[in-house]
């Protein structure tokens, strides 16, 4: 130990630098509320609904989710539009492969008898 501190410690001050040890190591301390925000950010990125998030956090309405975390929804519209476009394109491809076009064709799940 140098200067009364464990060199591997992330607490206390670094006497040489005069800064908290966590700053000298470029590590930012996390607070419990930071973890809550990170959790919500992950849920939003995974596409969870605002209703699910509000329920999980104990909020009475989704309005709180949008008020506090609304900035994290930027780009979600583009992602939804892309998914809808992909669905539309695959639907058109399916129609082109079907002789009857958009008509739904029942497929049997039974194997032919031999």
mmCIF file of N, CA and C in Angstrom:
data_model
loop_
_atom_site.group_PDB
_atom_site.id
_atom_site.type_symbol
_atom_site.label_atom_id
_atom_site.label_comp_id
_atom_site.label_asym_id
_atom_site.label_seq_id
_atom_site.Cartn_x
_atom_site.Cartn_y
_atom_site.Cartn_z
ATOM 1 N N UNK A 1 0.844 -1.180 0.000
ATOM 2 C CA UNK A 1 0.000 0.000 0.000
ATOM 3 C C UNK A 1 0.891 1.245 0.000
ATOM 4 N N UNK A 2 0.436 2.223 -0.784
ATOM 5 C CA UNK A 2 1.183 3.470 -0.820
ATOM 6 C C UNK A 2 0.313 4.583 -0.287
ATOM 7 N N UNK A 3 0.853 5.402 0.572
ATOM 8 C CA UNK A 3 0.098 6.524 1.103
ATOM 9 C C UNK A 3 -1.104 6.108 1.925
ATOM 10 N N UNK A 4 -1.093 4.884 2.449
ATOM 11 C CA UNK A 4 -2.196 4.426 3.274
ATOM 12 C C UNK A 4 -3.396 3.932 2.480
ATOM 13 N N UNK A 5 -3.284 3.859 1.159
ATOM 14 C CA UNK A 5 -4.395 3.377 0.332
ATOM 15 C C UNK A 5 -3.999 2.137 -0.438
ATOM 16 N N UNK A 6 -4.941 1.261 -0.630
ATOM 17 C CA UNK A 6 -4.720 0.085 -1.448
ATOM 18 C C UNK A 6 -4.708 0.532 -2.909
ATOM 19 N N UNK A 7 -3.632 0.260 -3.680
ATOM 20 C CA UNK A 7 -3.571 0.717 -5.069
ATOM 21 C C UNK A 7 -4.699 0.158 -5.932
ATOM 22 N N UNK A 8 -5.255 -0.963 -5.574
ATOM 23 C CA UNK A 8 -6.345 -1.556 -6.350
ATOM 24 C C UNK A 8 -7.714 -1.052 -5.949
ATOM 25 N N UNK A 9 -7.762 -0.230 -4.904
ATOM 26 C CA UNK A 9 -9.036 0.255 -4.391
ATOM 27 C C UNK A 9 -9.668 1.266 -5.337
ATOM 28 N N UNK A 10 -10.993 1.268 -5.391
ATOM 29 C CA UNK A 10 -11.714 2.245 -6.213
ATOM 30 C C UNK A 10 -12.345 3.302 -5.318
ATOM 31 N N UNK A 11 -12.017 3.278 -4.035
ATOM 32 C CA UNK A 11 -12.576 4.268 -3.117
ATOM 33 C C UNK A 11 -11.458 5.132 -2.578
ATOM 34 N N UNK A 12 -11.800 6.215 -1.927
ATOM 35 C CA UNK A 12 -10.800 7.091 -1.334
ATOM 36 C C UNK A 12 -10.220 8.028 -2.371
ATOM 37 N N UNK A 13 -9.174 8.739 -1.990
ATOM 38 C CA UNK A 13 -8.555 9.695 -2.891
ATOM 39 C C UNK A 13 -7.191 9.202 -3.309
ATOM 40 N N UNK A 14 -6.795 9.621 -4.486
ATOM 41 C CA UNK A 14 -5.460 9.346 -4.984
ATOM 42 C C UNK A 14 -4.599 10.523 -4.541
ATOM 43 N N UNK A 15 -3.740 10.347 -3.526
ATOM 44 C CA UNK A 15 -2.987 11.478 -2.982
ATOM 45 C C UNK A 15 -2.142 12.176 -4.028
ATOM 46 N N UNK A 16 -1.582 11.446 -4.981
ATOM 47 C CA UNK A 16 -0.721 12.056 -5.993
ATOM 48 C C UNK A 16 -1.520 12.985 -6.898
ATOM 49 N N UNK A 17 -2.711 12.578 -7.284
ATOM 50 C CA UNK A 17 -3.508 13.373 -8.209
ATOM 51 C C UNK A 17 -4.467 14.307 -7.486
ATOM 52 N N UNK A 18 -4.755 14.021 -6.235
ATOM 53 C CA UNK A 18 -5.702 14.839 -5.486
ATOM 54 C C UNK A 18 -7.128 14.674 -5.954
ATOM 55 N N UNK A 19 -7.429 13.564 -6.606
ATOM 56 C CA UNK A 19 -8.783 13.298 -7.107
ATOM 57 C C UNK A 19 -9.296 11.998 -6.523
ATOM 58 N N UNK A 20 -10.610 11.836 -6.479
ATOM 59 C CA UNK A 20 -11.143 10.540 -6.043
ATOM 60 C C UNK A 20 -10.599 9.435 -6.948
ATOM 61 N N UNK A 21 -10.317 8.288 -6.344
ATOM 62 C CA UNK A 21 -9.712 7.188 -7.100
ATOM 63 C C UNK A 21 -10.563 6.766 -8.300
ATOM 64 N N UNK A 22 -11.904 6.794 -8.167
ATOM 65 C CA UNK A 22 -12.745 6.372 -9.294
ATOM 66 C C UNK A 22 -12.564 7.304 -10.484
ATOM 67 N N UNK A 23 -12.276 8.581 -10.244
ATOM 68 C CA UNK A 23 -12.054 9.512 -11.362
ATOM 69 C C UNK A 23 -10.708 9.251 -12.015
ATOM 70 N N UNK A 24 -9.720 8.905 -11.224
ATOM 71 C CA UNK A 24 -8.404 8.647 -11.797
ATOM 72 C C UNK A 24 -8.423 7.367 -12.634
ATOM 73 N N UNK A 25 -9.405 6.539 -12.440
ATOM 74 C CA UNK A 25 -9.532 5.287 -13.193
ATOM 75 C C UNK A 25 -10.558 5.397 -14.327
ATOM 76 N N UNK A 26 -11.109 6.578 -14.537
ATOM 77 C CA UNK A 26 -12.123 6.808 -15.579
ATOM 78 C C UNK A 26 -13.353 5.931 -15.394
ATOM 79 N N UNK A 27 -13.697 5.657 -14.157
ATOM 80 C CA UNK A 27 -14.887 4.875 -13.852
ATOM 81 C C UNK A 27 -15.887 5.808 -13.179
ATOM 82 N N UNK A 28 -17.084 5.836 -13.704
ATOM 83 C CA UNK A 28 -18.117 6.687 -13.126
ATOM 84 C C UNK A 28 -18.949 5.849 -12.165
ATOM 85 N N UNK A 29 -19.152 6.336 -10.946
ATOM 86 C CA UNK A 29 -19.944 5.542 -10.005
ATOM 87 C C UNK A 29 -21.402 5.488 -10.450
ATOM 88 N N UNK A 30 -22.027 4.353 -10.249
ATOM 89 C CA UNK A 30 -23.433 4.182 -10.614
ATOM 90 C C UNK A 30 -24.296 4.296 -9.372
ATOM 91 N N UNK A 31 -25.417 4.944 -9.533
ATOM 92 C CA UNK A 31 -26.390 5.072 -8.458
ATOM 93 C C UNK A 31 -27.572 4.171 -8.790
ATOM 94 N N UNK A 32 -28.330 3.724 -7.801
ATOM 95 C CA UNK A 32 -29.470 2.841 -8.078
ATOM 96 C C UNK A 32 -30.424 3.414 -9.132
ATOM 97 N N UNK A 33 -30.637 4.726 -9.119
ATOM 98 C CA UNK A 33 -31.564 5.299 -10.091
ATOM 99 C C UNK A 33 -30.990 5.240 -11.508
ATOM 100 N N UNK A 34 -29.655 5.279 -11.636
ATOM 101 C CA UNK A 34 -29.018 5.121 -12.949
ATOM 102 C C UNK A 34 -29.336 3.743 -13.524
ATOM 103 N N UNK A 35 -29.344 2.748 -12.656
ATOM 104 C CA UNK A 35 -29.662 1.385 -13.105
ATOM 105 C C UNK A 35 -31.107 1.301 -13.592
ATOM 106 N N UNK A 36 -31.993 2.026 -12.935
ATOM 107 C CA UNK A 36 -33.404 2.054 -13.348
ATOM 108 C C UNK A 36 -33.521 2.649 -14.750
ATOM 109 N N UNK A 37 -32.815 3.751 -15.003
ATOM 110 C CA UNK A 37 -32.847 4.371 -16.329
ATOM 111 C C UNK A 37 -32.239 3.451 -17.384
ATOM 112 N N UNK A 38 -31.160 2.783 -17.040
ATOM 113 C CA UNK A 38 -30.537 1.844 -17.976
ATOM 114 C C UNK A 38 -31.488 0.702 -18.298
ATOM 115 N N UNK A 39 -32.163 0.201 -17.283
ATOM 116 C CA UNK A 39 -33.136 -0.875 -17.463
ATOM 117 C C UNK A 39 -34.226 -0.455 -18.453
ATOM 118 N N UNK A 40 -34.749 0.751 -18.279
ATOM 119 C CA UNK A 40 -35.794 1.252 -19.181
ATOM 120 C C UNK A 40 -35.239 1.428 -20.586
ATOM 121 N N UNK A 41 -34.035 1.939 -20.703
ATOM 122 C CA UNK A 41 -33.428 2.126 -22.020
ATOM 123 C C UNK A 41 -33.306 0.800 -22.755
ATOM 124 N N UNK A 42 -32.936 -0.245 -22.041
ATOM 125 C CA UNK A 42 -32.821 -1.582 -22.644
ATOM 126 C C UNK A 42 -34.196 -2.083 -23.070
ATOM 127 N N UNK A 43 -35.205 -1.909 -22.230
ATOM 128 C CA UNK A 43 -36.562 -2.345 -22.580
ATOM 129 C C UNK A 43 -37.064 -1.628 -23.830
ATOM 130 N N UNK A 44 -36.825 -0.319 -23.909
ATOM 131 C CA UNK A 44 -37.263 0.445 -25.077
ATOM 132 C C UNK A 44 -36.527 -0.035 -26.324
ATOM 133 N N UNK A 45 -35.215 -0.251 -26.211
ATOM 134 C CA UNK A 45 -34.417 -0.725 -27.349
ATOM 135 C C UNK A 45 -34.883 -2.093 -27.830
ATOM 136 N N UNK A 46 -35.402 -2.906 -26.921
ATOM 137 C CA UNK A 46 -35.892 -4.235 -27.291
ATOM 138 C C UNK A 46 -37.310 -4.195 -27.835
ATOM 139 N N UNK A 47 -37.922 -3.006 -27.837
ATOM 140 C CA UNK A 47 -39.253 -2.863 -28.418
ATOM 141 C C UNK A 47 -40.400 -3.153 -27.472
ATOM 142 N N UNK A 48 -40.138 -3.161 -26.170
ATOM 143 C CA UNK A 48 -41.230 -3.389 -25.215
ATOM 144 C C UNK A 48 -42.207 -2.214 -25.263
ATOM 145 N N UNK A 49 -43.465 -2.493 -25.007
ATOM 146 C CA UNK A 49 -44.487 -1.457 -25.082
ATOM 147 C C UNK A 49 -44.388 -0.502 -23.894
ATOM 148 N N UNK A 50 -44.765 0.757 -24.114
ATOM 149 C CA UNK A 50 -44.773 1.718 -23.001
ATOM 150 C C UNK A 50 -45.670 1.262 -21.851
ATOM 151 N N UNK A 51 -46.751 0.563 -22.148
ATOM 152 C CA UNK A 51 -47.650 0.055 -21.107
ATOM 153 C C UNK A 51 -46.921 -0.954 -20.222
ATOM 154 N N UNK A 52 -46.190 -1.862 -20.852
ATOM 155 C CA UNK A 52 -45.424 -2.856 -20.100
ATOM 156 C C UNK A 52 -44.396 -2.165 -19.205
ATOM 157 N N UNK A 53 -43.696 -1.176 -19.765
ATOM 158 C CA UNK A 53 -42.668 -0.461 -19.011
ATOM 159 C C UNK A 53 -43.290 0.293 -17.843
ATOM 160 N N UNK A 54 -44.413 0.972 -18.089
ATOM 161 C CA UNK A 54 -45.092 1.713 -17.016
ATOM 162 C C UNK A 54 -45.506 0.766 -15.893
ATOM 163 N N UNK A 55 -46.069 -0.374 -16.247
ATOM 164 C CA UNK A 55 -46.479 -1.360 -15.238
ATOM 165 C C UNK A 55 -45.270 -1.863 -14.457
ATOM 166 N N UNK A 56 -44.197 -2.152 -15.163
ATOM 167 C CA UNK A 56 -42.997 -2.686 -14.525
ATOM 168 C C UNK A 56 -42.381 -1.689 -13.550
ATOM 169 N N UNK A 57 -42.451 -0.391 -13.891
ATOM 170 C CA UNK A 57 -41.867 0.642 -13.032
ATOM 171 C C UNK A 57 -42.819 1.114 -11.942
ATOM 172 N N UNK A 58 -44.085 0.685 -12.027
ATOM 173 C CA UNK A 58 -45.059 1.096 -11.035
ATOM 174 C C UNK A 58 -45.703 2.442 -11.317
ATOM 175 N N UNK A 59 -45.609 2.904 -12.567
ATOM 176 C CA UNK A 59 -46.250 4.165 -12.936
ATOM 177 C C UNK A 59 -47.728 3.922 -13.204
ATOM 178 N N UNK A 60 -48.545 4.925 -12.922
ATOM 179 C CA UNK A 60 -49.987 4.786 -13.136
ATOM 180 C C UNK A 60 -50.360 4.867 -14.607
ATOM 181 N N UNK A 61 -49.555 5.573 -15.401
ATOM 182 C CA UNK A 61 -49.883 5.688 -16.822
ATOM 183 C C UNK A 61 -48.615 5.703 -17.661
ATOM 184 N N UNK A 62 -48.801 5.529 -18.950
ATOM 185 C CA UNK A 62 -47.675 5.567 -19.875
ATOM 186 C C UNK A 62 -47.175 6.994 -20.071
ATOM 187 N N UNK A 63 -47.983 7.957 -19.687
ATOM 188 C CA UNK A 63 -47.584 9.366 -19.838
ATOM 189 C C UNK A 63 -46.262 9.639 -19.109
ATOM 190 N N UNK A 64 -46.100 9.070 -17.927
ATOM 191 C CA UNK A 64 -44.865 9.257 -17.169
ATOM 192 C C UNK A 64 -43.682 8.675 -17.927
ATOM 193 N N UNK A 65 -43.889 7.513 -18.538
ATOM 194 C CA UNK A 65 -42.819 6.884 -19.329
ATOM 195 C C UNK A 65 -42.411 7.812 -20.468
ATOM 196 N N UNK A 66 -43.397 8.360 -21.180
ATOM 197 C CA UNK A 66 -43.083 9.249 -22.298
ATOM 198 C C UNK A 66 -42.464 10.561 -21.822
ATOM 199 N N UNK A 67 -42.936 11.089 -20.692
ATOM 200 C CA UNK A 67 -42.386 12.344 -20.172
ATOM 201 C C UNK A 67 -40.921 12.192 -19.757
ATOM 202 N N UNK A 68 -40.604 11.070 -19.108
ATOM 203 C CA UNK A 68 -39.252 10.879 -18.580
ATOM 204 C C UNK A 68 -38.309 10.260 -19.608
ATOM 205 N N UNK A 69 -38.814 9.301 -20.387
ATOM 206 C CA UNK A 69 -37.952 8.536 -21.289
ATOM 207 C C UNK A 69 -38.276 8.775 -22.766
ATOM 208 N N UNK A 70 -39.081 9.775 -23.061
ATOM 209 C CA UNK A 70 -39.508 10.031 -24.438
ATOM 210 C C UNK A 70 -38.359 10.204 -25.411
ATOM 211 N N UNK A 71 -37.262 10.791 -24.954
ATOM 212 C CA UNK A 71 -36.114 11.000 -25.841
ATOM 213 C C UNK A 71 -35.517 9.682 -26.331
ATOM 214 N N UNK A 72 -35.755 8.598 -25.595
ATOM 215 C CA UNK A 72 -35.229 7.292 -26.002
ATOM 216 C C UNK A 72 -36.058 6.658 -27.118
ATOM 217 N N UNK A 73 -37.238 7.225 -27.373
ATOM 218 C CA UNK A 73 -38.099 6.690 -28.429
ATOM 219 C C UNK A 73 -37.770 7.276 -29.803
ATOM 220 N N UNK A 74 -36.827 8.229 -29.864
ATOM 221 C CA UNK A 74 -36.424 8.775 -31.153
ATOM 222 C C UNK A 74 -35.831 7.645 -31.983
ATOM 223 N N UNK A 75 -36.274 7.514 -33.193
ATOM 224 C CA UNK A 75 -35.803 6.447 -34.063
ATOM 225 C C UNK A 75 -36.687 5.218 -34.026
ATOM 226 N N UNK A 76 -37.565 5.122 -33.050
ATOM 227 C CA UNK A 76 -38.458 3.960 -32.955
ATOM 228 C C UNK A 76 -39.440 3.970 -34.122
ATOM 229 N N UNK A 77 -39.891 5.166 -34.525
ATOM 230 C CA UNK A 77 -40.811 5.261 -35.657
ATOM 231 C C UNK A 77 -40.170 4.715 -36.927
ATOM 232 N N UNK A 78 -38.910 5.066 -37.148
ATOM 233 C CA UNK A 78 -38.217 4.582 -38.341
ATOM 234 C C UNK A 78 -38.095 3.062 -38.325
ATOM 235 N N UNK A 79 -37.794 2.505 -37.164
ATOM 236 C CA UNK A 79 -37.661 1.050 -37.038
ATOM 237 C C UNK A 79 -39.001 0.371 -37.315
ATOM 238 N N UNK A 80 -40.092 0.936 -36.804
ATOM 239 C CA UNK A 80 -41.425 0.367 -37.045
ATOM 240 C C UNK A 80 -41.776 0.466 -38.524
ATOM 241 N N UNK A 81 -41.453 1.586 -39.135
ATOM 242 C CA UNK A 81 -41.718 1.761 -40.568
ATOM 243 C C UNK A 81 -40.930 0.743 -41.372
ATOM 244 N N UNK A 82 -39.684 0.508 -41.016
ATOM 245 C CA UNK A 82 -38.871 -0.488 -41.717
ATOM 246 C C UNK A 82 -39.466 -1.885 -41.591
ATOM 247 N N UNK A 83 -39.945 -2.236 -40.387
ATOM 248 C CA UNK A 83 -40.554 -3.559 -40.191
ATOM 249 C C UNK A 83 -41.820 -3.712 -41.033
ATOM 250 N N UNK A 84 -42.645 -2.653 -41.079
ATOM 251 C CA UNK A 84 -43.859 -2.712 -41.892
ATOM 252 C C UNK A 84 -43.521 -2.837 -43.373
ATOM 253 N N UNK A 85 -42.506 -2.136 -43.815
ATOM 254 C CA UNK A 85 -42.079 -2.217 -45.215
ATOM 255 C C UNK A 85 -41.596 -3.628 -45.555
ATOM 256 N N UNK A 86 -40.840 -4.235 -44.654
ATOM 257 C CA UNK A 86 -40.377 -5.606 -44.865
ATOM 258 C C UNK A 86 -41.554 -6.571 -44.942
ATOM 259 N N UNK A 87 -42.538 -6.386 -44.076
ATOM 260 C CA UNK A 87 -43.724 -7.233 -44.083
ATOM 261 C C UNK A 87 -44.485 -7.078 -45.399
ATOM 262 N N UNK A 88 -44.646 -5.836 -45.845
ATOM 263 C CA UNK A 88 -45.344 -5.573 -47.102
ATOM 264 C C UNK A 88 -44.601 -6.217 -48.276
ATOM 265 N N UNK A 89 -43.291 -6.090 -48.315
ATOM 266 C CA UNK A 89 -42.505 -6.669 -49.401
ATOM 267 C C UNK A 89 -42.574 -8.187 -49.405
ATOM 268 N N UNK A 90 -42.531 -8.811 -48.221
ATOM 269 C CA UNK A 90 -42.617 -10.270 -48.171
ATOM 270 C C UNK A 90 -44.012 -10.737 -48.578
ATOM 271 N N UNK A 91 -45.031 -9.933 -48.251
ATOM 272 C CA UNK A 91 -46.395 -10.261 -48.651
ATOM 273 C C UNK A 91 -46.526 -10.230 -50.170
ATOM 274 N N UNK A 92 -45.944 -9.220 -50.796
ATOM 275 C CA UNK A 92 -45.973 -9.126 -52.263
ATOM 276 C C UNK A 92 -45.243 -10.296 -52.898
ATOM 277 N N UNK A 93 -44.129 -10.693 -52.310
ATOM 278 C CA UNK A 93 -43.379 -11.828 -52.844
ATOM 279 C C UNK A 93 -44.198 -13.107 -52.725
ATOM 280 N N UNK A 94 -44.897 -13.277 -51.611
ATOM 281 C CA UNK A 94 -45.753 -14.455 -51.433
ATOM 282 C C UNK A 94 -46.876 -14.460 -52.458
ATOM 283 N N UNK A 95 -47.466 -13.304 -52.727
ATOM 284 C CA UNK A 95 -48.542 -13.212 -53.707
ATOM 285 C C UNK A 95 -48.037 -13.566 -55.101
ATOM 286 N N UNK A 96 -46.827 -13.141 -55.427
ATOM 287 C CA UNK A 96 -46.267 -13.420 -56.744
ATOM 288 C C UNK A 96 -46.001 -14.911 -56.919
ATOM 289 N N UNK A 97 -45.698 -15.606 -55.836
ATOM 290 C CA UNK A 97 -45.435 -17.052 -55.918
ATOM 291 C C UNK A 97 -46.719 -17.871 -55.961
ATOM 292 N N UNK A 98 -47.833 -17.267 -55.584
ATOM 293 C CA UNK A 98 -49.110 -17.965 -55.555
ATOM 294 C C UNK A 98 -49.862 -17.690 -56.853
ATOM 295 N N UNK A 99 -50.313 -18.717 -57.527
ATOM 296 C CA UNK A 99 -50.998 -18.546 -58.809
ATOM 297 C C UNK A 99 -52.258 -17.708 -58.670
ATOM 298 N N UNK A 100 -52.930 -17.808 -57.543
ATOM 299 C CA UNK A 100 -54.191 -17.102 -57.355
ATOM 300 C C UNK A 100 -54.005 -15.716 -56.743
ATOM 301 N N UNK A 101 -52.781 -15.232 -56.663
ATOM 302 C CA UNK A 101 -52.535 -13.889 -56.153
ATOM 303 C C UNK A 101 -52.813 -13.770 -54.676
ATOM 304 N N UNK A 102 -53.596 -12.754 -54.295
ATOM 305 C CA UNK A 102 -53.794 -12.496 -52.870
ATOM 306 C C UNK A 102 -54.756 -13.454 -52.170
ATOM 307 N N UNK A 103 -55.360 -14.370 -52.905
ATOM 308 C CA UNK A 103 -56.303 -15.318 -52.297
ATOM 309 C C UNK A 103 -55.570 -16.236 -51.318
ATOM 310 N N UNK A 104 -56.180 -16.490 -50.189
ATOM 311 C CA UNK A 104 -55.587 -17.362 -49.176
ATOM 312 C C UNK A 104 -55.799 -18.806 -49.592
ATOM 313 N N UNK A 105 -54.753 -19.595 -49.497
ATOM 314 C CA UNK A 105 -54.820 -20.995 -49.890
ATOM 315 C C UNK A 105 -54.622 -21.835 -48.639
ATOM 316 N N UNK A 106 -55.561 -22.742 -48.358
ATOM 317 C CA UNK A 106 -55.452 -23.637 -47.213
ATOM 318 C C UNK A 106 -54.394 -24.695 -47.514
ATOM 319 N N UNK A 107 -53.508 -24.926 -46.573
ATOM 320 C CA UNK A 107 -52.493 -25.968 -46.706
ATOM 321 C C UNK A 107 -52.817 -27.084 -45.743
ATOM 322 N N UNK A 108 -52.768 -28.282 -46.223
ATOM 323 C CA UNK A 108 -53.058 -29.420 -45.377
ATOM 324 C C UNK A 108 -51.825 -29.761 -44.551
ATOM 325 N N UNK A 109 -52.052 -30.067 -43.288
ATOM 326 C CA UNK A 109 -50.934 -30.462 -42.428
ATOM 327 C C UNK A 109 -50.757 -31.981 -42.413
ATOM 328 N N UNK A 110 -51.677 -32.684 -43.090
ATOM 329 C CA UNK A 110 -51.579 -34.143 -43.123
ATOM 330 C C UNK A 110 -50.653 -34.581 -44.256
ATOM 331 N N UNK A 111 -49.949 -35.688 -44.028
ATOM 332 C CA UNK A 111 -49.096 -36.267 -45.048
ATOM 333 C C UNK A 111 -49.969 -37.081 -45.999
ATOM 334 N N UNK A 112 -49.667 -37.108 -47.278
ATOM 335 C CA UNK A 112 -50.461 -37.910 -48.220
ATOM 336 C C UNK A 112 -50.375 -39.394 -47.857
ATOM 337 N N UNK A 113 -51.503 -40.076 -48.041
ATOM 338 C CA UNK A 113 -51.523 -41.503 -47.754
ATOM 339 C C UNK A 113 -50.827 -42.247 -48.868
ATOM 340 N N UNK A 114 -50.099 -43.324 -48.501
ATOM 341 C CA UNK A 114 -49.392 -44.084 -49.524
ATOM 342 C C UNK A 114 -50.051 -45.409 -49.802
#
